């Protein structure tokens, strides 16, 4: 199948396909301010040992640290336990058993973003998790096309980022037969026992992706973990 750059955003793609088990969330409970997370119930035994300590859980991006939007400011939702629907399709095989929290970000238009962070029992386990997440993202275009013959998907590898234990950035463009187009940017980064995944999305194609600004956002996200 040809890899045309037609931008049917994975957001639109996921929202249109219940088979993927994910529905695009509406605007997060956005406040524009950083809000603290509620007490988390850990699903990871070693994470439970540090539960309740304010300094134990990594910090999240703030709204001002997302790639600037030309006509709308970002607002940030609350830090929430679990995994956002927008990320489930690409990484569903890696999810079970990990302690995670996420934060939604929205503009007044269609642009949205999420940050998902995992805390595991050791740096070695975090390295293995980051490797699996990178593998999931690299395979996501193929998974999309296999799941829906009406959608074409293409992946671009934007390379490694030198921050803490490392990060990697990607672009994913999808196009449906009915004309929906989206461009998504993904990154995976690690610091110690923490792994973070950042996603940015809007309607468009690769030419609409703020790659440089997204790499800066990723670097900030990883630096803020610990």
PDB file of C-alpha atoms in Angstrom:
ATOM      1  CA  UNK A   1       0.000   0.000   0.000  1.00  0.00           C
ATOM      2  CA  UNK A   2       1.440   3.385  -0.965  1.00  0.00           C
ATOM      3  CA  UNK A   3       2.454   5.774   1.804  1.00  0.00           C
ATOM      4  CA  UNK A   4       0.718   8.976   0.682  1.00  0.00           C
ATOM      5  CA  UNK A   5       0.906  11.979   2.942  1.00  0.00           C
ATOM      6  CA  UNK A   6      -2.776  12.561   3.370  1.00  0.00           C
ATOM      7  CA  UNK A   7      -3.177  13.585   6.991  1.00  0.00           C
ATOM      8  CA  UNK A   8      -6.040  11.754   8.588  1.00  0.00           C
ATOM      9  CA  UNK A   9      -5.056  12.225  12.152  1.00  0.00           C
ATOM     10  CA  UNK A  10      -4.771   9.109  14.237  1.00  0.00           C
ATOM     11  CA  UNK A  11      -7.033  10.992  16.608  1.00  0.00           C
ATOM     12  CA  UNK A  12      -9.775  11.053  13.977  1.00  0.00           C
ATOM     13  CA  UNK A  13      -8.918   7.507  12.964  1.00  0.00           C
ATOM     14  CA  UNK A  14      -9.210   6.182  16.495  1.00  0.00           C
ATOM     15  CA  UNK A  15     -12.394   8.107  17.174  1.00  0.00           C
ATOM     16  CA  UNK A  16     -14.010   6.628  14.059  1.00  0.00           C
ATOM     17  CA  UNK A  17     -13.120   3.028  14.776  1.00  0.00           C
ATOM     18  CA  UNK A  18     -14.606   1.281  17.809  1.00  0.00           C
ATOM     19  CA  UNK A  19     -12.655  -1.803  16.831  1.00  0.00           C
ATOM     20  CA  UNK A  20      -9.553  -0.067  18.110  1.00  0.00           C
ATOM     21  CA  UNK A  21     -11.130   0.239  21.548  1.00  0.00           C
ATOM     22  CA  UNK A  22     -10.380   3.935  21.856  1.00  0.00           C
ATOM     23  CA  UNK A  23     -12.487   7.047  21.512  1.00  0.00           C
ATOM     24  CA  UNK A  24     -11.097  10.531  21.223  1.00  0.00           C
ATOM     25  CA  UNK A  25     -11.606  12.213  24.557  1.00  0.00           C
ATOM     26  CA  UNK A  26     -13.342  15.575  24.750  1.00  0.00           C
ATOM     27  CA  UNK A  27     -11.596  18.578  26.252  1.00  0.00           C
ATOM     28  CA  UNK A  28      -9.812  17.654  29.448  1.00  0.00           C
ATOM     29  CA  UNK A  29     -10.871  19.298  32.686  1.00  0.00           C
ATOM     30  CA  UNK A  30      -8.562  22.077  31.591  1.00  0.00           C
ATOM     31  CA  UNK A  31      -7.443  24.820  33.888  1.00  0.00           C
ATOM     32  CA  UNK A  32      -4.304  26.182  32.239  1.00  0.00           C
ATOM     33  CA  UNK A  33      -2.496  25.643  35.532  1.00  0.00           C
ATOM     34  CA  UNK A  34      -0.467  22.769  36.847  1.00  0.00           C
ATOM     35  CA  UNK A  35      -2.632  20.728  39.175  1.00  0.00           C
ATOM     36  CA  UNK A  36      -1.445  18.089  41.626  1.00  0.00           C
ATOM     37  CA  UNK A  37      -2.342  14.450  41.164  1.00  0.00           C
ATOM     38  CA  UNK A  38      -4.672  12.643  43.509  1.00  0.00           C
ATOM     39  CA  UNK A  39      -3.283   9.809  45.598  1.00  0.00           C
ATOM     40  CA  UNK A  40      -2.343   6.981  43.249  1.00  0.00           C
ATOM     41  CA  UNK A  41      -3.091   3.290  43.705  1.00  0.00           C
ATOM     42  CA  UNK A  42      -0.037   1.506  42.386  1.00  0.00           C
ATOM     43  CA  UNK A  43      -0.173  -1.625  40.259  1.00  0.00           C
ATOM     44  CA  UNK A  44       3.552  -2.138  40.559  1.00  0.00           C
ATOM     45  CA  UNK A  45       4.926  -3.648  43.757  1.00  0.00           C
ATOM     46  CA  UNK A  46       8.069  -1.534  43.896  1.00  0.00           C
ATOM     47  CA  UNK A  47       6.126   1.629  43.088  1.00  0.00           C
ATOM     48  CA  UNK A  48       3.893   0.911  46.095  1.00  0.00           C
ATOM     49  CA  UNK A  49       6.896   1.290  48.366  1.00  0.00           C
ATOM     50  CA  UNK A  50       7.137   4.970  47.453  1.00  0.00           C
ATOM     51  CA  UNK A  51       3.403   5.655  47.285  1.00  0.00           C
ATOM     52  CA  UNK A  52       2.338   8.743  49.167  1.00  0.00           C
ATOM     53  CA  UNK A  53       5.684  10.511  48.956  1.00  0.00           C
ATOM     54  CA  UNK A  54       5.245  13.761  47.043  1.00  0.00           C
ATOM     55  CA  UNK A  55       8.768  13.590  45.641  1.00  0.00           C
ATOM     56  CA  UNK A  56       8.445   9.968  44.462  1.00  0.00           C
ATOM     57  CA  UNK A  57       6.246  10.596  41.420  1.00  0.00           C
ATOM     58  CA  UNK A  58       7.821  12.401  38.442  1.00  0.00           C
ATOM     59  CA  UNK A  59       6.668  15.867  37.413  1.00  0.00           C
ATOM     60  CA  UNK A  60       4.611  16.533  34.277  1.00  0.00           C
ATOM     61  CA  UNK A  61       4.798  19.128  31.540  1.00  0.00           C
ATOM     62  CA  UNK A  62       2.919  22.397  32.043  1.00  0.00           C
ATOM     63  CA  UNK A  63       0.728  23.947  29.350  1.00  0.00           C
ATOM     64  CA  UNK A  64       3.361  26.566  28.482  1.00  0.00           C
ATOM     65  CA  UNK A  65       5.893  23.830  27.657  1.00  0.00           C
ATOM     66  CA  UNK A  66       3.941  22.402  24.706  1.00  0.00           C
ATOM     67  CA  UNK A  67       4.861  23.436  21.128  1.00  0.00           C
ATOM     68  CA  UNK A  68       3.422  26.956  20.667  1.00  0.00           C
ATOM     69  CA  UNK A  69       0.154  27.119  18.745  1.00  0.00           C
ATOM     70  CA  UNK A  70      -0.137  30.028  16.269  1.00  0.00           C
ATOM     71  CA  UNK A  71      -3.636  31.089  17.336  1.00  0.00           C
ATOM     72  CA  UNK A  72      -4.543  29.430  20.638  1.00  0.00           C
ATOM     73  CA  UNK A  73      -3.005  28.903  24.044  1.00  0.00           C
ATOM     74  CA  UNK A  74      -2.700  25.459  25.608  1.00  0.00           C
ATOM     75  CA  UNK A  75      -4.603  24.377  28.684  1.00  0.00           C
ATOM     76  CA  UNK A  76      -3.580  21.472  30.906  1.00  0.00           C
ATOM     77  CA  UNK A  77      -5.848  18.957  32.571  1.00  0.00           C
ATOM     78  CA  UNK A  78      -5.345  17.250  35.900  1.00  0.00           C
ATOM     79  CA  UNK A  79      -2.787  14.497  36.325  1.00  0.00           C
ATOM     80  CA  UNK A  80      -4.861  11.307  36.269  1.00  0.00           C
ATOM     81  CA  UNK A  81      -4.236   7.634  36.983  1.00  0.00           C
ATOM     82  CA  UNK A  82      -4.241   5.270  34.011  1.00  0.00           C
ATOM     83  CA  UNK A  83      -3.700   5.635  30.257  1.00  0.00           C
ATOM     84  CA  UNK A  84      -5.413   8.106  27.886  1.00  0.00           C
ATOM     85  CA  UNK A  85      -7.594   6.623  25.131  1.00  0.00           C
ATOM     86  CA  UNK A  86      -5.591   8.410  22.450  1.00  0.00           C
ATOM     87  CA  UNK A  87      -2.509   6.310  23.235  1.00  0.00           C
ATOM     88  CA  UNK A  88      -4.045   2.896  23.732  1.00  0.00           C
ATOM     89  CA  UNK A  89      -4.112   1.640  20.150  1.00  0.00           C
ATOM     90  CA  UNK A  90      -0.389   1.971  19.459  1.00  0.00           C
ATOM     91  CA  UNK A  91       0.876   0.706  22.831  1.00  0.00           C
ATOM     92  CA  UNK A  92      -1.873  -1.650  24.018  1.00  0.00           C
ATOM     93  CA  UNK A  93       0.406  -4.719  23.997  1.00  0.00           C
ATOM     94  CA  UNK A  94       2.818  -3.058  26.443  1.00  0.00           C
ATOM     95  CA  UNK A  95       0.312  -1.624  28.922  1.00  0.00           C
ATOM     96  CA  UNK A  96      -0.729  -4.377  31.377  1.00  0.00           C
ATOM     97  CA  UNK A  97       0.869  -4.336  34.803  1.00  0.00           C
ATOM     98  CA  UNK A  98       2.520  -0.922  34.802  1.00  0.00           C
ATOM     99  CA  UNK A  99       1.939   1.923  37.223  1.00  0.00           C
ATOM    100  CA  UNK A 100       1.069   4.992  35.128  1.00  0.00           C
ATOM    101  CA  UNK A 101      -0.355   8.509  35.172  1.00  0.00           C
ATOM    102  CA  UNK A 102      -1.139  10.922  32.382  1.00  0.00           C
ATOM    103  CA  UNK A 103      -2.046  14.494  31.594  1.00  0.00           C
ATOM    104  CA  UNK A 104      -4.190  15.840  28.740  1.00  0.00           C
ATOM    105  CA  UNK A 105      -3.528  19.130  26.979  1.00  0.00           C
ATOM    106  CA  UNK A 106      -5.893  21.027  24.659  1.00  0.00           C
ATOM    107  CA  UNK A 107      -6.053  24.167  22.547  1.00  0.00           C
ATOM    108  CA  UNK A 108      -9.240  25.956  21.520  1.00  0.00           C
ATOM    109  CA  UNK A 109      -8.915  24.299  18.109  1.00  0.00           C
ATOM    110  CA  UNK A 110      -8.280  20.675  17.141  1.00  0.00           C
ATOM    111  CA  UNK A 111      -4.703  20.450  18.391  1.00  0.00           C
ATOM    112  CA  UNK A 112      -4.270  18.219  21.455  1.00  0.00           C
ATOM    113  CA  UNK A 113      -1.534  16.400  23.339  1.00  0.00           C
ATOM    114  CA  UNK A 114      -0.970  13.864  26.098  1.00  0.00           C
ATOM    115  CA  UNK A 115       1.890  12.927  28.392  1.00  0.00           C
ATOM    116  CA  UNK A 116       1.904   9.440  29.878  1.00  0.00           C
ATOM    117  CA  UNK A 117       4.456   8.470  32.524  1.00  0.00           C
ATOM    118  CA  UNK A 118       5.321   5.053  33.966  1.00  0.00           C
ATOM    119  CA  UNK A 119       7.304   4.283  37.111  1.00  0.00           C
ATOM    120  CA  UNK A 120       8.797   0.800  37.386  1.00  0.00           C
ATOM    121  CA  UNK A 121      10.954  -1.068  39.881  1.00  0.00           C
ATOM    122  CA  UNK A 122      14.437  -0.453  38.489  1.00  0.00           C
ATOM    123  CA  UNK A 123      16.413   1.359  35.817  1.00  0.00           C
ATOM    124  CA  UNK A 124      16.853  -1.944  33.967  1.00  0.00           C
ATOM    125  CA  UNK A 125      13.075  -2.469  33.835  1.00  0.00           C
ATOM    126  CA  UNK A 126      12.586   1.129  32.708  1.00  0.00           C
ATOM    127  CA  UNK A 127      15.088   0.614  29.891  1.00  0.00           C
ATOM    128  CA  UNK A 128      13.226  -2.512  28.771  1.00  0.00           C
ATOM    129  CA  UNK A 129       9.896  -0.663  28.912  1.00  0.00           C
ATOM    130  CA  UNK A 130      11.249   2.232  26.840  1.00  0.00           C
ATOM    131  CA  UNK A 131      12.538  -0.255  24.268  1.00  0.00           C
ATOM    132  CA  UNK A 132       9.096  -1.870  24.023  1.00  0.00           C
ATOM    133  CA  UNK A 133       7.321   1.470  23.682  1.00  0.00           C
ATOM    134  CA  UNK A 134       9.674   2.551  20.898  1.00  0.00           C
ATOM    135  CA  UNK A 135       9.027  -0.746  19.149  1.00  0.00           C
ATOM    136  CA  UNK A 136       5.248  -0.264  19.510  1.00  0.00           C
ATOM    137  CA  UNK A 137       5.370   3.199  17.965  1.00  0.00           C
ATOM    138  CA  UNK A 138       7.549   2.065  15.056  1.00  0.00           C
ATOM    139  CA  UNK A 139       5.042  -0.716  14.349  1.00  0.00           C
ATOM    140  CA  UNK A 140       1.919   1.428  14.727  1.00  0.00           C
ATOM    141  CA  UNK A 141       1.582   2.472  11.066  1.00  0.00           C
ATOM    142  CA  UNK A 142       1.555  -1.167   9.997  1.00  0.00           C
ATOM    143  CA  UNK A 143      -0.937  -2.054  12.731  1.00  0.00           C
ATOM    144  CA  UNK A 144      -3.262   0.738  11.595  1.00  0.00           C
ATOM    145  CA  UNK A 145      -3.257  -0.440   7.994  1.00  0.00           C
ATOM    146  CA  UNK A 146      -3.780  -4.062   8.991  1.00  0.00           C
ATOM    147  CA  UNK A 147      -6.687  -3.087  11.239  1.00  0.00           C
ATOM    148  CA  UNK A 148      -8.447  -0.857   8.717  1.00  0.00           C
ATOM    149  CA  UNK A 149      -7.940  -1.203   4.934  1.00  0.00           C
ATOM    150  CA  UNK A 150      -9.589   2.196   4.500  1.00  0.00           C
ATOM    151  CA  UNK A 151      -6.673   3.929   6.234  1.00  0.00           C
ATOM    152  CA  UNK A 152      -3.126   4.544   5.049  1.00  0.00           C
ATOM    153  CA  UNK A 153      -0.392   5.334   7.540  1.00  0.00           C
ATOM    154  CA  UNK A 154       3.227   6.437   7.335  1.00  0.00           C
ATOM    155  CA  UNK A 155       5.908   6.768  10.014  1.00  0.00           C
ATOM    156  CA  UNK A 156       8.919   9.083  10.118  1.00  0.00           C
ATOM    157  CA  UNK A 157      11.785   8.563  12.550  1.00  0.00           C
ATOM    158  CA  UNK A 158      13.032  11.920  13.817  1.00  0.00           C
ATOM    159  CA  UNK A 159      15.893  10.354  15.714  1.00  0.00           C
ATOM    160  CA  UNK A 160      17.376  10.296  19.189  1.00  0.00           C
ATOM    161  CA  UNK A 161      17.544  13.138  21.673  1.00  0.00           C
ATOM    162  CA  UNK A 162      20.426  13.554  24.096  1.00  0.00           C
ATOM    163  CA  UNK A 163      18.688  13.952  27.442  1.00  0.00           C
ATOM    164  CA  UNK A 164      19.106  11.906  30.640  1.00  0.00           C
ATOM    165  CA  UNK A 165      19.006   8.193  29.656  1.00  0.00           C
ATOM    166  CA  UNK A 166      17.828   9.127  26.180  1.00  0.00           C
ATOM    167  CA  UNK A 167      14.708   9.897  24.153  1.00  0.00           C
ATOM    168  CA  UNK A 168      13.443   9.237  20.625  1.00  0.00           C
ATOM    169  CA  UNK A 169      10.955  11.174  18.467  1.00  0.00           C
ATOM    170  CA  UNK A 170       8.641  10.036  15.639  1.00  0.00           C
ATOM    171  CA  UNK A 171       5.971  11.345  13.307  1.00  0.00           C
ATOM    172  CA  UNK A 172       2.887   9.304  12.330  1.00  0.00           C
ATOM    173  CA  UNK A 173       0.584  10.420   9.532  1.00  0.00           C
ATOM    174  CA  UNK A 174      -2.737   8.757   8.717  1.00  0.00           C
ATOM    175  CA  UNK A 175      -5.219   9.202   5.890  1.00  0.00           C
ATOM    176  CA  UNK A 176      -8.620   7.581   5.513  1.00  0.00           C
ATOM    177  CA  UNK A 177     -10.514   6.861   2.299  1.00  0.00           C
ATOM    178  CA  UNK A 178     -13.184   9.390   3.314  1.00  0.00           C
ATOM    179  CA  UNK A 179     -10.698  12.250   3.576  1.00  0.00           C
ATOM    180  CA  UNK A 180      -9.797  12.516   7.277  1.00  0.00           C
ATOM    181  CA  UNK A 181      -6.192  13.541   7.771  1.00  0.00           C
ATOM    182  CA  UNK A 182      -4.016  13.814  10.879  1.00  0.00           C
ATOM    183  CA  UNK A 183      -0.421  14.211  11.904  1.00  0.00           C
ATOM    184  CA  UNK A 184       0.803  12.852  15.226  1.00  0.00           C
ATOM    185  CA  UNK A 185       4.160  13.298  16.906  1.00  0.00           C
ATOM    186  CA  UNK A 186       5.338  10.779  19.498  1.00  0.00           C
ATOM    187  CA  UNK A 187       8.367  10.569  21.744  1.00  0.00           C
ATOM    188  CA  UNK A 188       9.628   8.162  24.371  1.00  0.00           C
ATOM    189  CA  UNK A 189      12.153   9.216  27.007  1.00  0.00           C
ATOM    190  CA  UNK A 190      13.658   7.765  30.174  1.00  0.00           C
ATOM    191  CA  UNK A 191      15.251   8.944  33.406  1.00  0.00           C
ATOM    192  CA  UNK A 192      16.098   6.323  36.009  1.00  0.00           C
ATOM    193  CA  UNK A 193      12.984   4.255  36.839  1.00  0.00           C
ATOM    194  CA  UNK A 194      10.650   6.617  34.988  1.00  0.00           C
ATOM    195  CA  UNK A 195       9.614   6.408  31.337  1.00  0.00           C
ATOM    196  CA  UNK A 196       7.510   9.084  29.665  1.00  0.00           C
ATOM    197  CA  UNK A 197       5.597   9.081  26.382  1.00  0.00           C
ATOM    198  CA  UNK A 198       4.503  12.369  24.808  1.00  0.00           C
ATOM    199  CA  UNK A 199       2.018  12.698  21.939  1.00  0.00           C
ATOM    200  CA  UNK A 200       1.023  15.820  19.974  1.00  0.00           C
ATOM    201  CA  UNK A 201      -1.712  15.719  17.295  1.00  0.00           C
ATOM    202  CA  UNK A 202      -3.730  17.859  14.914  1.00  0.00           C
ATOM    203  CA  UNK A 203      -5.247  17.732  11.436  1.00  0.00           C
ATOM    204  CA  UNK A 204      -2.589  17.987   8.738  1.00  0.00           C
ATOM    205  CA  UNK A 205       0.404  16.152   7.324  1.00  0.00           C
ATOM    206  CA  UNK A 206       4.143  15.949   7.972  1.00  0.00           C
ATOM    207  CA  UNK A 207       4.633  19.510   6.720  1.00  0.00           C
ATOM    208  CA  UNK A 208       2.409  20.741   9.564  1.00  0.00           C
ATOM    209  CA  UNK A 209       4.396  19.043  12.323  1.00  0.00           C
ATOM    210  CA  UNK A 210       6.374  21.344  14.681  1.00  0.00           C
ATOM    211  CA  UNK A 211       9.212  18.826  14.964  1.00  0.00           C
ATOM    212  CA  UNK A 212      11.831  21.175  16.426  1.00  0.00           C
ATOM    213  CA  UNK A 213       9.441  22.506  19.075  1.00  0.00           C
ATOM    214  CA  UNK A 214       8.227  18.984  19.879  1.00  0.00           C
ATOM    215  CA  UNK A 215      11.798  17.818  20.440  1.00  0.00           C
ATOM    216  CA  UNK A 216      12.242  20.721  22.870  1.00  0.00           C
ATOM    217  CA  UNK A 217       9.019  19.684  24.646  1.00  0.00           C
ATOM    218  CA  UNK A 218      10.286  16.108  24.871  1.00  0.00           C
ATOM    219  CA  UNK A 219      13.615  17.229  26.307  1.00  0.00           C
ATOM    220  CA  UNK A 220      11.771  19.286  28.919  1.00  0.00           C
ATOM    221  CA  UNK A 221       9.464  16.368  29.758  1.00  0.00           C
ATOM    222  CA  UNK A 222      12.383  14.010  30.377  1.00  0.00           C
ATOM    223  CA  UNK A 223      14.362  16.577  32.364  1.00  0.00           C
ATOM    224  CA  UNK A 224      11.333  17.162  34.623  1.00  0.00           C
ATOM    225  CA  UNK A 225      10.908  13.487  35.531  1.00  0.00           C
ATOM    226  CA  UNK A 226      13.397  13.609  38.402  1.00  0.00           C
TER     227      UNK A 226
END
